[in-house]
């Protein structure tokens, strides 16, 4: 897994060579507009502030985006480790 946070958005990409990448820059400052969408981008959000919850297992991991707004955007899933 690769985690990035420089861009003030949430974005999850399809696994490339078995590696999942997430951008989680939704922790406080103003959110950016999404100008370019990469072909492997699966989920994007620039409307909700929140945090990423990760649960690490021996051979897999779970993720869940938790919006500060209870009725806001959600993204969750699991992936295996290589």
JSON list of C-alpha atoms in Angstrom, two decimals:
[
{"chain": "A", "resi": 1, "resn": "UNK", "atom": "CA", "xyz": [0.00, 0.00, 0.00]},
{"chain": "A", "resi": 2, "resn": "UNK", "atom": "CA", "xyz": [1.09, 3.52, -0.76]},
{"chain": "A", "resi": 3, "resn": "UNK", "atom": "CA", "xyz": [-0.43, 6.43, 1.18]},
{"chain": "A", "resi": 4, "resn": "UNK", "atom": "CA", "xyz": [-0.15, 10.03, 0.01]},
{"chain": "A", "resi": 5, "resn": "UNK", "atom": "CA", "xyz": [-1.65, 13.17, 1.49]},
{"chain": "A", "resi": 6, "resn": "UNK", "atom": "CA", "xyz": [-0.22, 16.20, -0.29]},
{"chain": "A", "resi": 7, "resn": "UNK", "atom": "CA", "xyz": [-3.29, 16.77, -2.48]},
{"chain": "A", "resi": 8, "resn": "UNK", "atom": "CA", "xyz": [-6.30, 17.86, -0.44]},
{"chain": "A", "resi": 9, "resn": "UNK", "atom": "CA", "xyz": [-8.66, 15.20, -1.82]},
{"chain": "A", "resi": 10, "resn": "UNK", "atom": "CA", "xyz": [-9.51, 11.53, -1.33]},
{"chain": "A", "resi": 11, "resn": "UNK", "atom": "CA", "xyz": [-8.65, 9.21, -4.20]},
{"chain": "A", "resi": 12, "resn": "UNK", "atom": "CA", "xyz": [-8.18, 5.45, -4.46]},
{"chain": "A", "resi": 13, "resn": "UNK", "atom": "CA", "xyz": [-6.48, 3.82, -7.40]},
{"chain": "A", "resi": 14, "resn": "UNK", "atom": "CA", "xyz": [-6.79, 0.31, -8.82]},
{"chain": "A", "resi": 15, "resn": "UNK", "atom": "CA", "xyz": [-3.92, -1.90, -7.70]},
{"chain": "A", "resi": 16, "resn": "UNK", "atom": "CA", "xyz": [-0.87, -1.70, -9.93]},
{"chain": "A", "resi": 17, "resn": "UNK", "atom": "CA", "xyz": [1.55, -4.62, -9.69]},
{"chain": "A", "resi": 18, "resn": "UNK", "atom": "CA", "xyz": [-0.40, -5.64, -6.57]},
{"chain": "A", "resi": 19, "resn": "UNK", "atom": "CA", "xyz": [0.02, -2.25, -4.83]},
{"chain": "A", "resi": 20, "resn": "UNK", "atom": "CA", "xyz": [-2.98, -0.16, -3.78]},
{"chain": "A", "resi": 21, "resn": "UNK", "atom": "CA", "xyz": [-2.48, 3.61, -3.65]},
{"chain": "A", "resi": 22, "resn": "UNK", "atom": "CA", "xyz": [-4.63, 6.09, -1.73]},
{"chain": "A", "resi": 23, "resn": "UNK", "atom": "CA", "xyz": [-4.48, 9.85, -1.48]},
{"chain": "A", "resi": 24, "resn": "UNK", "atom": "CA", "xyz": [-6.01, 11.03, 1.80]},
{"chain": "A", "resi": 25, "resn": "UNK", "atom": "CA", "xyz": [-5.48, 14.76, 2.20]},
{"chain": "A", "resi": 26, "resn": "UNK", "atom": "CA", "xyz": [-8.86, 15.46, 3.75]},
{"chain": "A", "resi": 27, "resn": "UNK", "atom": "CA", "xyz": [-7.78, 16.33, 7.27]},
{"chain": "A", "resi": 28, "resn": "UNK", "atom": "CA", "xyz": [-8.45, 20.01, 7.59]},
{"chain": "A", "resi": 29, "resn": "UNK", "atom": "CA", "xyz": [-7.52, 22.65, 5.05]},
{"chain": "A", "resi": 30, "resn": "UNK", "atom": "CA", "xyz": [-9.66, 23.58, 2.05]},
{"chain": "A", "resi": 31, "resn": "UNK", "atom": "CA", "xyz": [-10.20, 20.75, -0.42]},
{"chain": "A", "resi": 32, "resn": "UNK", "atom": "CA", "xyz": [-8.79, 20.93, -3.96]},
{"chain": "A", "resi": 33, "resn": "UNK", "atom": "CA", "xyz": [-10.71, 20.55, -7.18]},
{"chain": "A", "resi": 34, "resn": "UNK", "atom": "CA", "xyz": [-10.00, 17.37, -9.15]},
{"chain": "A", "resi": 35, "resn": "UNK", "atom": "CA", "xyz": [-8.67, 18.46, -12.52]},
{"chain": "A", "resi": 36, "resn": "UNK", "atom": "CA", "xyz": [-7.16, 15.30, -13.99]},
{"chain": "A", "resi": 37, "resn": "UNK", "atom": "CA", "xyz": [-8.53, 11.80, -13.60]},
{"chain": "A", "resi": 38, "resn": "UNK", "atom": "CA", "xyz": [-6.01, 9.01, -14.16]},
{"chain": "A", "resi": 39, "resn": "UNK", "atom": "CA", "xyz": [-7.31, 5.93, -15.96]},
{"chain": "A", "resi": 40, "resn": "UNK", "atom": "CA", "xyz": [-6.64, 3.73, -12.89]},
{"chain": "A", "resi": 41, "resn": "UNK", "atom": "CA", "xyz": [-8.50, 6.06, -10.50]},
{"chain": "A", "resi": 42, "resn": "UNK", "atom": "CA", "xyz": [-11.43, 4.13, -9.00]},
{"chain": "A", "resi": 43, "resn": "UNK", "atom": "CA", "xyz": [-12.88, 6.47, -6.36]},
{"chain": "A", "resi": 44, "resn": "UNK", "atom": "CA", "xyz": [-12.53, 10.23, -5.87]},
{"chain": "A", "resi": 45, "resn": "UNK", "atom": "CA", "xyz": [-14.01, 12.76, -3.48]},
{"chain": "A", "resi": 46, "resn": "UNK", "atom": "CA", "xyz": [-13.28, 16.41, -2.82]},
{"chain": "A", "resi": 47, "resn": "UNK", "atom": "CA", "xyz": [-16.46, 17.33, -0.95]},
{"chain": "A", "resi": 48, "resn": "UNK", "atom": "CA", "xyz": [-15.95, 15.72, 2.49]},
{"chain": "A", "resi": 49, "resn": "UNK", "atom": "CA", "xyz": [-13.33, 16.12, 5.19]},
{"chain": "A", "resi": 50, "resn": "UNK", "atom": "CA", "xyz": [-12.38, 12.94, 7.02]},
{"chain": "A", "resi": 51, "resn": "UNK", "atom": "CA", "xyz": [-9.77, 10.37, 7.95]},
{"chain": "A", "resi": 52, "resn": "UNK", "atom": "CA", "xyz": [-8.68, 6.94, 6.77]},
{"chain": "A", "resi": 53, "resn": "UNK", "atom": "CA", "xyz": [-8.99, 3.99, 9.15]},
{"chain": "A", "resi": 54, "resn": "UNK", "atom": "CA", "xyz": [-6.58, 1.14, 8.39]},
{"chain": "A", "resi": 55, "resn": "UNK", "atom": "CA", "xyz": [-6.63, -2.30, 9.95]},
{"chain": "A", "resi": 56, "resn": "UNK", "atom": "CA", "xyz": [-3.50, -4.29, 9.18]},
{"chain": "A", "resi": 57, "resn": "UNK", "atom": "CA", "xyz": [-3.56, -8.08, 9.21]},
{"chain": "A", "resi": 58, "resn": "UNK", "atom": "CA", "xyz": [-0.73, -10.54, 8.61]},
{"chain": "A", "resi": 59, "resn": "UNK", "atom": "CA", "xyz": [-1.56, -11.01, 4.92]},
{"chain": "A", "resi": 60, "resn": "UNK", "atom": "CA", "xyz": [-4.16, -8.33, 4.17]},
{"chain": "A", "resi": 61, "resn": "UNK", "atom": "CA", "xyz": [-5.48, -4.92, 5.15]},
{"chain": "A", "resi": 62, "resn": "UNK", "atom": "CA", "xyz": [-8.85, -3.19, 5.43]},
{"chain": "A", "resi": 63, "resn": "UNK", "atom": "CA", "xyz": [-9.50, 0.49, 4.79]},
{"chain": "A", "resi": 64, "resn": "UNK", "atom": "CA", "xyz": [-12.42, 2.78, 5.54]},
{"chain": "A", "resi": 65, "resn": "UNK", "atom": "CA", "xyz": [-12.75, 6.48, 4.82]},
{"chain": "A", "resi": 66, "resn": "UNK", "atom": "CA", "xyz": [-14.61, 8.07, 7.72]},
{"chain": "A", "resi": 67, "resn": "UNK", "atom": "CA", "xyz": [-16.20, 11.40, 6.87]},
{"chain": "A", "resi": 68, "resn": "UNK", "atom": "CA", "xyz": [-16.68, 14.01, 9.59]},
{"chain": "A", "resi": 69, "resn": "UNK", "atom": "CA", "xyz": [-20.24, 14.26, 8.28]},
{"chain": "A", "resi": 70, "resn": "UNK", "atom": "CA", "xyz": [-22.07, 11.07, 9.28]},
{"chain": "A", "resi": 71, "resn": "UNK", "atom": "CA", "xyz": [-24.15, 11.17, 6.10]},
{"chain": "A", "resi": 72, "resn": "UNK", "atom": "CA", "xyz": [-21.13, 11.98, 3.95]},
{"chain": "A", "resi": 73, "resn": "UNK", "atom": "CA", "xyz": [-18.97, 10.08, 1.51]},
{"chain": "A", "resi": 74, "resn": "UNK", "atom": "CA", "xyz": [-17.82, 6.52, 2.35]},
{"chain": "A", "resi": 75, "resn": "UNK", "atom": "CA", "xyz": [-15.28, 4.18, 0.83]},
{"chain": "A", "resi": 76, "resn": "UNK", "atom": "CA", "xyz": [-14.18, 0.90, 2.32]},
{"chain": "A", "resi": 77, "resn": "UNK", "atom": "CA", "xyz": [-12.65, -2.38, 1.27]},
{"chain": "A", "resi": 78, "resn": "UNK", "atom": "CA", "xyz": [-9.95, -4.99, 1.75]},
{"chain": "A", "resi": 79, "resn": "UNK", "atom": "CA", "xyz": [-6.91, -6.12, -0.17]},
{"chain": "A", "resi": 80, "resn": "UNK", "atom": "CA", "xyz": [-4.28, -8.80, 0.22]},
{"chain": "A", "resi": 81, "resn": "UNK", "atom": "CA", "xyz": [-0.61, -8.12, 0.79]},
{"chain": "A", "resi": 82, "resn": "UNK", "atom": "CA", "xyz": [2.05, -9.31, -1.63]}
]
